[in-house]
Amino acid sequence: MHEPRTLPLVVASVEDVTPHLRRIQLNGPSLAGFEYFPGQDVALAVVRDDGAIVRRRYTIRRLDPGRRLLDLEVVMHGDGPGIRWAQAARPGLAIEAIGPRGKIGLDPNAKWHLFAGDATALPGAFAMMERLPAGVQASAYLLVGDATERQPFDGADRTRTVTWRYESAADGRDGLIAAISAAGLSLDGGHAYLAGEVALVKALKAALLAAGWPTEQISAKAYWNRGRANASHGEPELKA
């Protein structure tokens, strides 16, 4: 496990990948020798309305060690201090990060991998899927706002698939849960990674447990809580 450290960084570029997902690229000398495993994040120091500094955690999408460039992808929903920072982000803006953070990564003993969650789960799911050895099966089930929020996954093939469901659809969240339940996934050797809003993560985990998944084959992480601000350390107040 790599120990977290303070990383003084500067915004290198900002790109709206979809209408509601912004890719912010950070760089700086502090990234020299930076190491992490896919699924980990960094905690950014952002300012609340009252002037207090709080941490907001964002999954590392990718790292270019040679150019010392770190990519984060921020889902642009809500009106918290993290979103306001992302809205104002521009090249040259300084930001302090602490990382790497997080304990959930790829299970090295798993024969195949299942990823599920909402749009906030996408950066971690894609980052982990891209790092799997060739030929290892992985399936992602992701709930995004509508078809405009889909991202291409470069590694998609017969062994790595992405199934999209939309919040704009009549079934919404229930459609995502139903898709996983109807997939007929074998439990043998699989590992599931669930991430996103608290209630969704709980529902997804409950569906897998009902299908016979052992708890040790499920890694679940709640990133945010609908209708409730994150705590000062960047975690939902209610854990999944």
PDB file of C-alpha atoms in Angstrom:
ATOM      1  CA  MET A   1       0.000   0.000   0.000  1.00  0.00           C
ATOM      2  CA  HIS A   2       1.449   3.341  -1.044  1.00  0.00           C
ATOM      3  CA  GLU A   3       1.495   5.956   1.706  1.00  0.00           C
ATOM      4  CA  PRO A   4      -0.444   9.169   0.954  1.00  0.00           C
ATOM      5  CA  ARG A   5       1.485  12.401   0.696  1.00  0.00           C
ATOM      6  CA  THR A   6       0.776  16.054   0.086  1.00  0.00           C
ATOM      7  CA  LEU A   7       0.850  16.997  -3.596  1.00  0.00           C
ATOM      8  CA  PRO A   8       1.004  20.684  -4.576  1.00  0.00           C
ATOM      9  CA  LEU A   9      -0.502  20.669  -8.092  1.00  0.00           C
ATOM     10  CA  VAL A  10      -1.608  23.035 -10.834  1.00  0.00           C
ATOM     11  CA  VAL A  11      -4.478  22.631 -13.303  1.00  0.00           C
ATOM     12  CA  ALA A  12      -2.972  21.822 -16.717  1.00  0.00           C
ATOM     13  CA  SER A  13      -6.178  21.486 -18.764  1.00  0.00           C
ATOM     14  CA  VAL A  14      -9.959  21.251 -18.472  1.00  0.00           C
ATOM     15  CA  GLU A  15     -12.204  19.316 -20.862  1.00  0.00           C
ATOM     16  CA  ASP A  16     -15.926  18.573 -20.780  1.00  0.00           C
ATOM     17  CA  VAL A  17     -15.978  14.929 -21.847  1.00  0.00           C
ATOM     18  CA  THR A  18     -19.795  14.799 -21.693  1.00  0.00           C
ATOM     19  CA  PRO A  19     -22.369  17.483 -20.818  1.00  0.00           C
ATOM     20  CA  HIS A  20     -22.049  16.610 -17.111  1.00  0.00           C
ATOM     21  CA  LEU A  21     -18.575  15.119 -16.755  1.00  0.00           C
ATOM     22  CA  ARG A  22     -15.485  17.315 -16.642  1.00  0.00           C
ATOM     23  CA  ARG A  23     -11.949  15.979 -16.994  1.00  0.00           C
ATOM     24  CA  ILE A  24      -9.427  18.053 -15.061  1.00  0.00           C
ATOM     25  CA  GLN A  25      -5.766  17.352 -15.680  1.00  0.00           C
ATOM     26  CA  LEU A  26      -3.306  18.278 -12.930  1.00  0.00           C
ATOM     27  CA  ASN A  27       0.451  18.423 -13.021  1.00  0.00           C
ATOM     28  CA  GLY A  28       3.426  19.358 -10.889  1.00  0.00           C
ATOM     29  CA  PRO A  29       6.889  18.211  -9.749  1.00  0.00           C
ATOM     30  CA  SER A  30       5.288  16.497  -6.742  1.00  0.00           C
ATOM     31  CA  LEU A  31       4.013  13.779  -9.096  1.00  0.00           C
ATOM     32  CA  ALA A  32       7.570  12.539  -9.648  1.00  0.00           C
ATOM     33  CA  GLY A  33       7.606   8.978  -8.365  1.00  0.00           C
ATOM     34  CA  PHE A  34       3.909   9.059  -7.473  1.00  0.00           C
ATOM     35  CA  GLU A  35       2.446   5.554  -7.296  1.00  0.00           C
ATOM     36  CA  TYR A  36      -1.076   4.249  -6.777  1.00  0.00           C
ATOM     37  CA  PHE A  37      -3.243   1.293  -7.701  1.00  0.00           C
ATOM     38  CA  PRO A  38      -6.323   1.601  -9.955  1.00  0.00           C
ATOM     39  CA  GLY A  39      -9.375   2.542  -7.917  1.00  0.00           C
ATOM     40  CA  GLN A  40      -7.541   4.869  -5.541  1.00  0.00           C
ATOM     41  CA  ASP A  41      -8.216   8.582  -5.327  1.00  0.00           C
ATOM     42  CA  VAL A  42      -6.787  11.915  -4.244  1.00  0.00           C
ATOM     43  CA  ALA A  43      -8.370  14.326  -1.759  1.00  0.00           C
ATOM     44  CA  LEU A  44      -8.449  17.939  -2.964  1.00  0.00           C
ATOM     45  CA  ALA A  45      -8.460  20.887  -0.554  1.00  0.00           C
ATOM     46  CA  VAL A  46     -11.409  23.089  -1.569  1.00  0.00           C
ATOM     47  CA  VAL A  47     -13.068  26.068   0.141  1.00  0.00           C
ATOM     48  CA  ARG A  48     -16.572  26.131   1.616  1.00  0.00           C
ATOM     49  CA  ASP A  49     -18.778  29.226   1.579  1.00  0.00           C
ATOM     50  CA  ASP A  50     -17.729  30.019   5.158  1.00  0.00           C
ATOM     51  CA  GLY A  51     -14.052  29.953   4.166  1.00  0.00           C
ATOM     52  CA  ALA A  52     -13.286  26.611   5.805  1.00  0.00           C
ATOM     53  CA  ILE A  53     -11.042  24.159   3.917  1.00  0.00           C
ATOM     54  CA  VAL A  54     -12.628  20.756   3.295  1.00  0.00           C
ATOM     55  CA  ARG A  55     -11.473  17.701   1.360  1.00  0.00           C
ATOM     56  CA  ARG A  56     -13.259  16.233  -1.629  1.00  0.00           C
ATOM     57  CA  ARG A  57     -12.057  12.901  -3.007  1.00  0.00           C
ATOM     58  CA  TYR A  58     -11.897  12.070  -6.713  1.00  0.00           C
ATOM     59  CA  THR A  59     -10.832   8.785  -8.276  1.00  0.00           C
ATOM     60  CA  ILE A  60      -7.654   8.846 -10.323  1.00  0.00           C
ATOM     61  CA  ARG A  61      -8.669   8.192 -13.919  1.00  0.00           C
ATOM     62  CA  ARG A  62      -5.141   7.882 -15.243  1.00  0.00           C
ATOM     63  CA  LEU A  63      -1.557   9.009 -14.678  1.00  0.00           C
ATOM     64  CA  ASP A  64       1.113   9.899 -17.212  1.00  0.00           C
ATOM     65  CA  PRO A  65       4.258   9.559 -15.050  1.00  0.00           C
ATOM     66  CA  GLY A  66       6.631  10.783 -17.753  1.00  0.00           C
ATOM     67  CA  ARG A  67       4.747  14.061 -18.203  1.00  0.00           C
ATOM     68  CA  ARG A  68       3.658  14.169 -14.531  1.00  0.00           C
ATOM     69  CA  LEU A  69       0.000  14.530 -15.489  1.00  0.00           C
ATOM     70  CA  LEU A  70      -2.860  13.262 -13.324  1.00  0.00           C
ATOM     71  CA  ASP A  71      -6.400  12.999 -14.739  1.00  0.00           C
ATOM     72  CA  LEU A  72      -9.512  13.371 -12.598  1.00  0.00           C
ATOM     73  CA  GLU A  73     -13.096  13.181 -13.858  1.00  0.00           C
ATOM     74  CA  VAL A  74     -15.723  15.124 -11.946  1.00  0.00           C
ATOM     75  CA  VAL A  75     -19.464  14.536 -12.315  1.00  0.00           C
ATOM     76  CA  MET A  76     -20.933  18.031 -12.444  1.00  0.00           C
ATOM     77  CA  HIS A  77     -23.994  17.690 -10.245  1.00  0.00           C
ATOM     78  CA  GLY A  78     -24.994  19.424  -7.030  1.00  0.00           C
ATOM     79  CA  ASP A  79     -23.703  22.711  -5.645  1.00  0.00           C
ATOM     80  CA  GLY A  80     -21.040  21.784  -3.119  1.00  0.00           C
ATOM     81  CA  PRO A  81     -17.521  23.194  -2.730  1.00  0.00           C
ATOM     82  CA  GLY A  82     -16.000  20.450  -4.889  1.00  0.00           C
ATOM     83  CA  ILE A  83     -18.331  21.192  -7.786  1.00  0.00           C
ATOM     84  CA  ARG A  84     -17.761  24.923  -7.481  1.00  0.00           C
ATOM     85  CA  TRP A  85     -14.016  24.325  -7.632  1.00  0.00           C
ATOM     86  CA  ALA A  86     -14.442  22.136 -10.725  1.00  0.00           C
ATOM     87  CA  GLN A  87     -16.624  24.794 -12.348  1.00  0.00           C
ATOM     88  CA  ALA A  88     -13.965  27.437 -11.749  1.00  0.00           C
ATOM     89  CA  ALA A  89     -10.990  25.220 -12.680  1.00  0.00           C
ATOM     90  CA  ARG A  90      -8.750  26.728 -15.341  1.00  0.00           C
ATOM     91  CA  PRO A  91      -5.122  26.181 -16.422  1.00  0.00           C
ATOM     92  CA  GLY A  92      -2.714  27.629 -13.896  1.00  0.00           C
ATOM     93  CA  LEU A  93      -5.037  27.300 -10.876  1.00  0.00           C
ATOM     94  CA  ALA A  94      -3.183  25.815  -7.890  1.00  0.00           C
ATOM     95  CA  ILE A  95      -4.700  23.063  -5.771  1.00  0.00           C
ATOM     96  CA  GLU A  96      -3.361  20.907  -2.935  1.00  0.00           C
ATOM     97  CA  ALA A  97      -4.069  17.189  -3.049  1.00  0.00           C
ATOM     98  CA  ILE A  98      -3.371  14.326  -0.666  1.00  0.00           C
ATOM     99  CA  GLY A  99      -2.968  10.867  -2.072  1.00  0.00           C
ATOM    100  CA  PRO A 100      -3.170   8.172  -2.941  1.00  0.00           C
ATOM    101  CA  ARG A 101      -6.215   7.337  -0.815  1.00  0.00           C
ATOM    102  CA  GLY A 102      -8.542   4.349  -0.758  1.00  0.00           C
ATOM    103  CA  LYS A 103      -8.279   0.639  -0.028  1.00  0.00           C
ATOM    104  CA  ILE A 104     -10.514  -0.885  -2.723  1.00  0.00           C
ATOM    105  CA  GLY A 105      -8.617  -2.198  -5.730  1.00  0.00           C
ATOM    106  CA  LEU A 106      -8.660  -5.151  -8.074  1.00  0.00           C
ATOM    107  CA  ASP A 107      -8.851  -8.548  -6.395  1.00  0.00           C
ATOM    108  CA  PRO A 108      -5.753 -10.343  -7.712  1.00  0.00           C
ATOM    109  CA  ASN A 109      -7.372 -13.731  -7.112  1.00  0.00           C
ATOM    110  CA  ALA A 110     -10.562 -13.034  -9.062  1.00  0.00           C
ATOM    111  CA  LYS A 111     -11.101 -14.808 -12.367  1.00  0.00           C
ATOM    112  CA  TRP A 112     -13.498 -12.138 -13.621  1.00  0.00           C
ATOM    113  CA  HIS A 113     -14.750  -8.732 -12.467  1.00  0.00           C
ATOM    114  CA  LEU A 114     -18.111  -6.940 -12.200  1.00  0.00           C
ATOM    115  CA  PHE A 115     -18.374  -3.150 -11.863  1.00  0.00           C
ATOM    116  CA  ALA A 116     -21.634  -1.346 -11.125  1.00  0.00           C
ATOM    117  CA  GLY A 117     -22.747   2.088 -10.018  1.00  0.00           C
ATOM    118  CA  ASP A 118     -23.742   5.551 -11.147  1.00  0.00           C
ATOM    119  CA  ALA A 119     -21.754   8.152 -13.106  1.00  0.00           C
ATOM    120  CA  THR A 120     -19.385   8.724 -10.180  1.00  0.00           C
ATOM    121  CA  ALA A 121     -18.337   5.062 -10.391  1.00  0.00           C
ATOM    122  CA  LEU A 122     -17.302   5.376 -14.039  1.00  0.00           C
ATOM    123  CA  PRO A 123     -13.730   6.748 -13.623  1.00  0.00           C
ATOM    124  CA  GLY A 124     -12.772   4.010 -11.176  1.00  0.00           C
ATOM    125  CA  ALA A 125     -14.475   1.233 -13.130  1.00  0.00           C
ATOM    126  CA  PHE A 126     -12.792   2.205 -16.393  1.00  0.00           C
ATOM    127  CA  ALA A 127      -9.406   2.735 -14.702  1.00  0.00           C
ATOM    128  CA  MET A 128      -9.512  -0.747 -13.175  1.00  0.00           C
ATOM    129  CA  MET A 129     -10.818  -2.439 -16.325  1.00  0.00           C
ATOM    130  CA  GLU A 130      -8.003  -0.918 -18.371  1.00  0.00           C
ATOM    131  CA  ARG A 131      -5.392  -2.372 -16.039  1.00  0.00           C
ATOM    132  CA  LEU A 132      -6.654  -5.950 -16.149  1.00  0.00           C
ATOM    133  CA  PRO A 133      -4.455  -8.492 -17.930  1.00  0.00           C
ATOM    134  CA  ALA A 134      -5.461  -9.355 -21.483  1.00  0.00           C
ATOM    135  CA  GLY A 135      -8.198 -11.940 -21.685  1.00  0.00           C
ATOM    136  CA  VAL A 136      -9.584 -11.396 -18.188  1.00  0.00           C
ATOM    137  CA  GLN A 137     -13.355 -10.958 -18.349  1.00  0.00           C
ATOM    138  CA  ALA A 138     -14.931  -7.781 -16.949  1.00  0.00           C
ATOM    139  CA  SER A 139     -18.409  -6.318 -17.178  1.00  0.00           C
ATOM    140  CA  ALA A 140     -19.501  -2.822 -16.181  1.00  0.00           C
ATOM    141  CA  TYR A 141     -23.112  -1.760 -15.554  1.00  0.00           C
ATOM    142  CA  LEU A 142     -23.363   2.008 -15.277  1.00  0.00           C
ATOM    143  CA  LEU A 143     -26.242   4.396 -14.603  1.00  0.00           C
ATOM    144  CA  VAL A 144     -25.834   7.827 -16.227  1.00  0.00           C
ATOM    145  CA  GLY A 145     -28.229  10.693 -16.921  1.00  0.00           C
ATOM    146  CA  ASP A 146     -28.974   9.863 -20.550  1.00  0.00           C
ATOM    147  CA  ALA A 147     -27.272   8.679 -23.736  1.00  0.00           C
ATOM    148  CA  THR A 148     -25.221  11.898 -24.015  1.00  0.00           C
ATOM    149  CA  GLU A 149     -23.338  10.890 -20.846  1.00  0.00           C
ATOM    150  CA  ARG A 150     -21.916   7.690 -22.331  1.00  0.00           C
ATOM    151  CA  GLN A 151     -18.148   7.493 -22.669  1.00  0.00           C
ATOM    152  CA  PRO A 152     -16.388   5.182 -25.098  1.00  0.00           C
ATOM    153  CA  PHE A 153     -14.336   2.468 -23.453  1.00  0.00           C
ATOM    154  CA  ASP A 154     -11.269   1.742 -25.551  1.00  0.00           C
ATOM    155  CA  GLY A 155     -10.825  -1.763 -24.175  1.00  0.00           C
ATOM    156  CA  ALA A 156     -14.353  -2.964 -24.938  1.00  0.00           C
ATOM    157  CA  ASP A 157     -14.430  -6.358 -26.656  1.00  0.00           C
ATOM    158  CA  ARG A 158     -15.968  -9.775 -26.087  1.00  0.00           C
ATOM    159  CA  THR A 159     -14.209 -10.111 -22.725  1.00  0.00           C
ATOM    160  CA  ARG A 160     -14.865  -6.539 -21.506  1.00  0.00           C
ATOM    161  CA  THR A 161     -18.315  -5.075 -21.888  1.00  0.00           C
ATOM    162  CA  VAL A 162     -20.124  -1.939 -20.746  1.00  0.00           C
ATOM    163  CA  THR A 163     -23.914  -1.888 -20.277  1.00  0.00           C
ATOM    164  CA  TRP A 164     -25.526   1.542 -19.917  1.00  0.00           C
ATOM    165  CA  ARG A 165     -28.734   2.442 -18.114  1.00  0.00           C
ATOM    166  CA  TYR A 166     -30.245   5.924 -17.889  1.00  0.00           C
ATOM    167  CA  GLU A 167     -31.705   7.968 -15.063  1.00  0.00           C
ATOM    168  CA  SER A 168     -33.952   9.587 -17.674  1.00  0.00           C
ATOM    169  CA  ALA A 169     -35.602   6.232 -18.416  1.00  0.00           C
ATOM    170  CA  ALA A 170     -38.847   5.248 -16.715  1.00  0.00           C
ATOM    171  CA  ASP A 171     -37.188   2.490 -14.689  1.00  0.00           C
ATOM    172  CA  GLY A 172     -34.067   4.548 -13.801  1.00  0.00           C
ATOM    173  CA  ARG A 173     -32.141   2.972 -10.930  1.00  0.00           C
ATOM    174  CA  ASP A 174     -34.380  -0.092 -10.922  1.00  0.00           C
ATOM    175  CA  GLY A 175     -33.352  -0.730 -14.530  1.00  0.00           C
ATOM    176  CA  LEU A 176     -29.699  -0.964 -13.518  1.00  0.00           C
ATOM    177  CA  ILE A 177     -30.456  -3.408 -10.719  1.00  0.00           C
ATOM    178  CA  ALA A 178     -32.683  -5.464 -13.015  1.00  0.00           C
ATOM    179  CA  ALA A 179     -29.977  -5.607 -15.691  1.00  0.00           C
ATOM    180  CA  ILE A 180     -27.483  -7.074 -13.248  1.00  0.00           C
ATOM    181  CA  SER A 181     -30.030  -9.499 -11.827  1.00  0.00           C
ATOM    182  CA  ALA A 182     -30.966 -10.680 -15.328  1.00  0.00           C
ATOM    183  CA  ALA A 183     -27.384 -11.043 -16.562  1.00  0.00           C
ATOM    184  CA  GLY A 184     -27.065 -14.585 -15.218  1.00  0.00           C
ATOM    185  CA  LEU A 185     -23.527 -13.950 -13.986  1.00  0.00           C
ATOM    186  CA  SER A 186     -21.693 -16.933 -12.563  1.00  0.00           C
ATOM    187  CA  LEU A 187     -20.484 -16.430  -9.003  1.00  0.00           C
ATOM    188  CA  ASP A 188     -17.497 -18.729  -9.511  1.00  0.00           C
ATOM    189  CA  GLY A 189     -14.310 -16.733  -9.085  1.00  0.00           C
ATOM    190  CA  GLY A 190     -15.954 -13.339  -9.603  1.00  0.00           C
ATOM    191  CA  HIS A 191     -15.516 -10.123  -7.672  1.00  0.00           C
ATOM    192  CA  ALA A 192     -17.949  -7.189  -7.687  1.00  0.00           C
ATOM    193  CA  TYR A 193     -17.052  -3.521  -7.198  1.00  0.00           C
ATOM    194  CA  LEU A 194     -19.985  -1.248  -6.367  1.00  0.00           C
ATOM    195  CA  ALA A 195     -19.726   2.540  -6.127  1.00  0.00           C
ATOM    196  CA  GLY A 196     -21.853   5.663  -6.264  1.00  0.00           C
ATOM    197  CA  GLU A 197     -24.735   7.148  -4.297  1.00  0.00           C
ATOM    198  CA  VAL A 198     -25.448   5.590  -0.901  1.00  0.00           C
ATOM    199  CA  ALA A 199     -28.928   4.211  -1.612  1.00  0.00           C
ATOM    200  CA  LEU A 200     -27.902   2.829  -5.011  1.00  0.00           C
ATOM    201  CA  VAL A 201     -24.857   1.051  -3.607  1.00  0.00           C
ATOM    202  CA  LYS A 202     -26.983  -0.497  -0.857  1.00  0.00           C
ATOM    203  CA  ALA A 203     -29.566  -1.680  -3.391  1.00  0.00           C
ATOM    204  CA  LEU A 204     -26.934  -3.159  -5.698  1.00  0.00           C
ATOM    205  CA  LYS A 205     -25.270  -4.991  -2.839  1.00  0.00           C
ATOM    206  CA  ALA A 206     -28.614  -6.322  -1.634  1.00  0.00           C
ATOM    207  CA  ALA A 207     -29.372  -7.619  -5.134  1.00  0.00           C
ATOM    208  CA  LEU A 208     -26.053  -9.455  -5.344  1.00  0.00           C
ATOM    209  CA  LEU A 209     -26.464 -10.946  -1.868  1.00  0.00           C
ATOM    210  CA  ALA A 210     -29.952 -12.105  -2.810  1.00  0.00           C
ATOM    211  CA  ALA A 211     -28.460 -13.781  -5.883  1.00  0.00           C
ATOM    212  CA  GLY A 212     -26.091 -15.742  -3.656  1.00  0.00           C
ATOM    213  CA  TRP A 213     -22.930 -13.640  -3.781  1.00  0.00           C
ATOM    214  CA  PRO A 214     -20.744 -14.089  -0.673  1.00  0.00           C
ATOM    215  CA  THR A 215     -19.915 -10.813   1.073  1.00  0.00           C
ATOM    216  CA  GLU A 216     -16.185 -11.440   0.620  1.00  0.00           C
ATOM    217  CA  GLN A 217     -16.662 -11.241  -3.166  1.00  0.00           C
ATOM    218  CA  ILE A 218     -18.201  -7.758  -2.978  1.00  0.00           C
ATOM    219  CA  SER A 219     -16.382  -4.447  -2.495  1.00  0.00           C
ATOM    220  CA  ALA A 220     -18.825  -1.574  -1.952  1.00  0.00           C
ATOM    221  CA  LYS A 221     -18.081   2.132  -1.556  1.00  0.00           C
ATOM    222  CA  ALA A 222     -20.595   4.981  -1.188  1.00  0.00           C
ATOM    223  CA  TYR A 223     -19.222   8.177  -2.777  1.00  0.00           C
ATOM    224  CA  TRP A 224     -22.085  10.572  -2.073  1.00  0.00           C
ATOM    225  CA  ASN A 225     -25.472  10.885  -0.407  1.00  0.00           C
ATOM    226  CA  ARG A 226     -28.446  12.363  -2.252  1.00  0.00           C
ATOM    227  CA  GLY A 227     -29.876  15.350  -0.388  1.00  0.00           C
ATOM    228  CA  ARG A 228     -27.069  15.474   2.183  1.00  0.00           C
ATOM    229  CA  ALA A 229     -23.720  17.257   2.053  1.00  0.00           C
ATOM    230  CA  ASN A 230     -20.552  15.221   2.381  1.00  0.00           C
ATOM    231  CA  ALA A 231     -18.686  15.381   5.647  1.00  0.00           C
ATOM    232  CA  SER A 232     -15.585  17.558   5.957  1.00  0.00           C
ATOM    233  CA  HIS A 233     -13.253  14.702   5.025  1.00  0.00           C
ATOM    234  CA  GLY A 234     -15.017  14.016   1.747  1.00  0.00           C
ATOM    235  CA  GLU A 235     -16.995  10.902   2.673  1.00  0.00           C
ATOM    236  CA  PRO A 236     -20.775  10.481   2.801  1.00  0.00           C
ATOM    237  CA  GLU A 237     -22.093  10.760   6.343  1.00  0.00           C
ATOM    238  CA  LEU A 238     -24.031   7.534   5.805  1.00  0.00           C
ATOM    239  CA  LYS A 239     -21.846   4.603   4.782  1.00  0.00           C
ATOM    240  CA  ALA A 240     -23.065   1.792   2.552  1.00  0.00           C
TER     241      ALA A 240
END
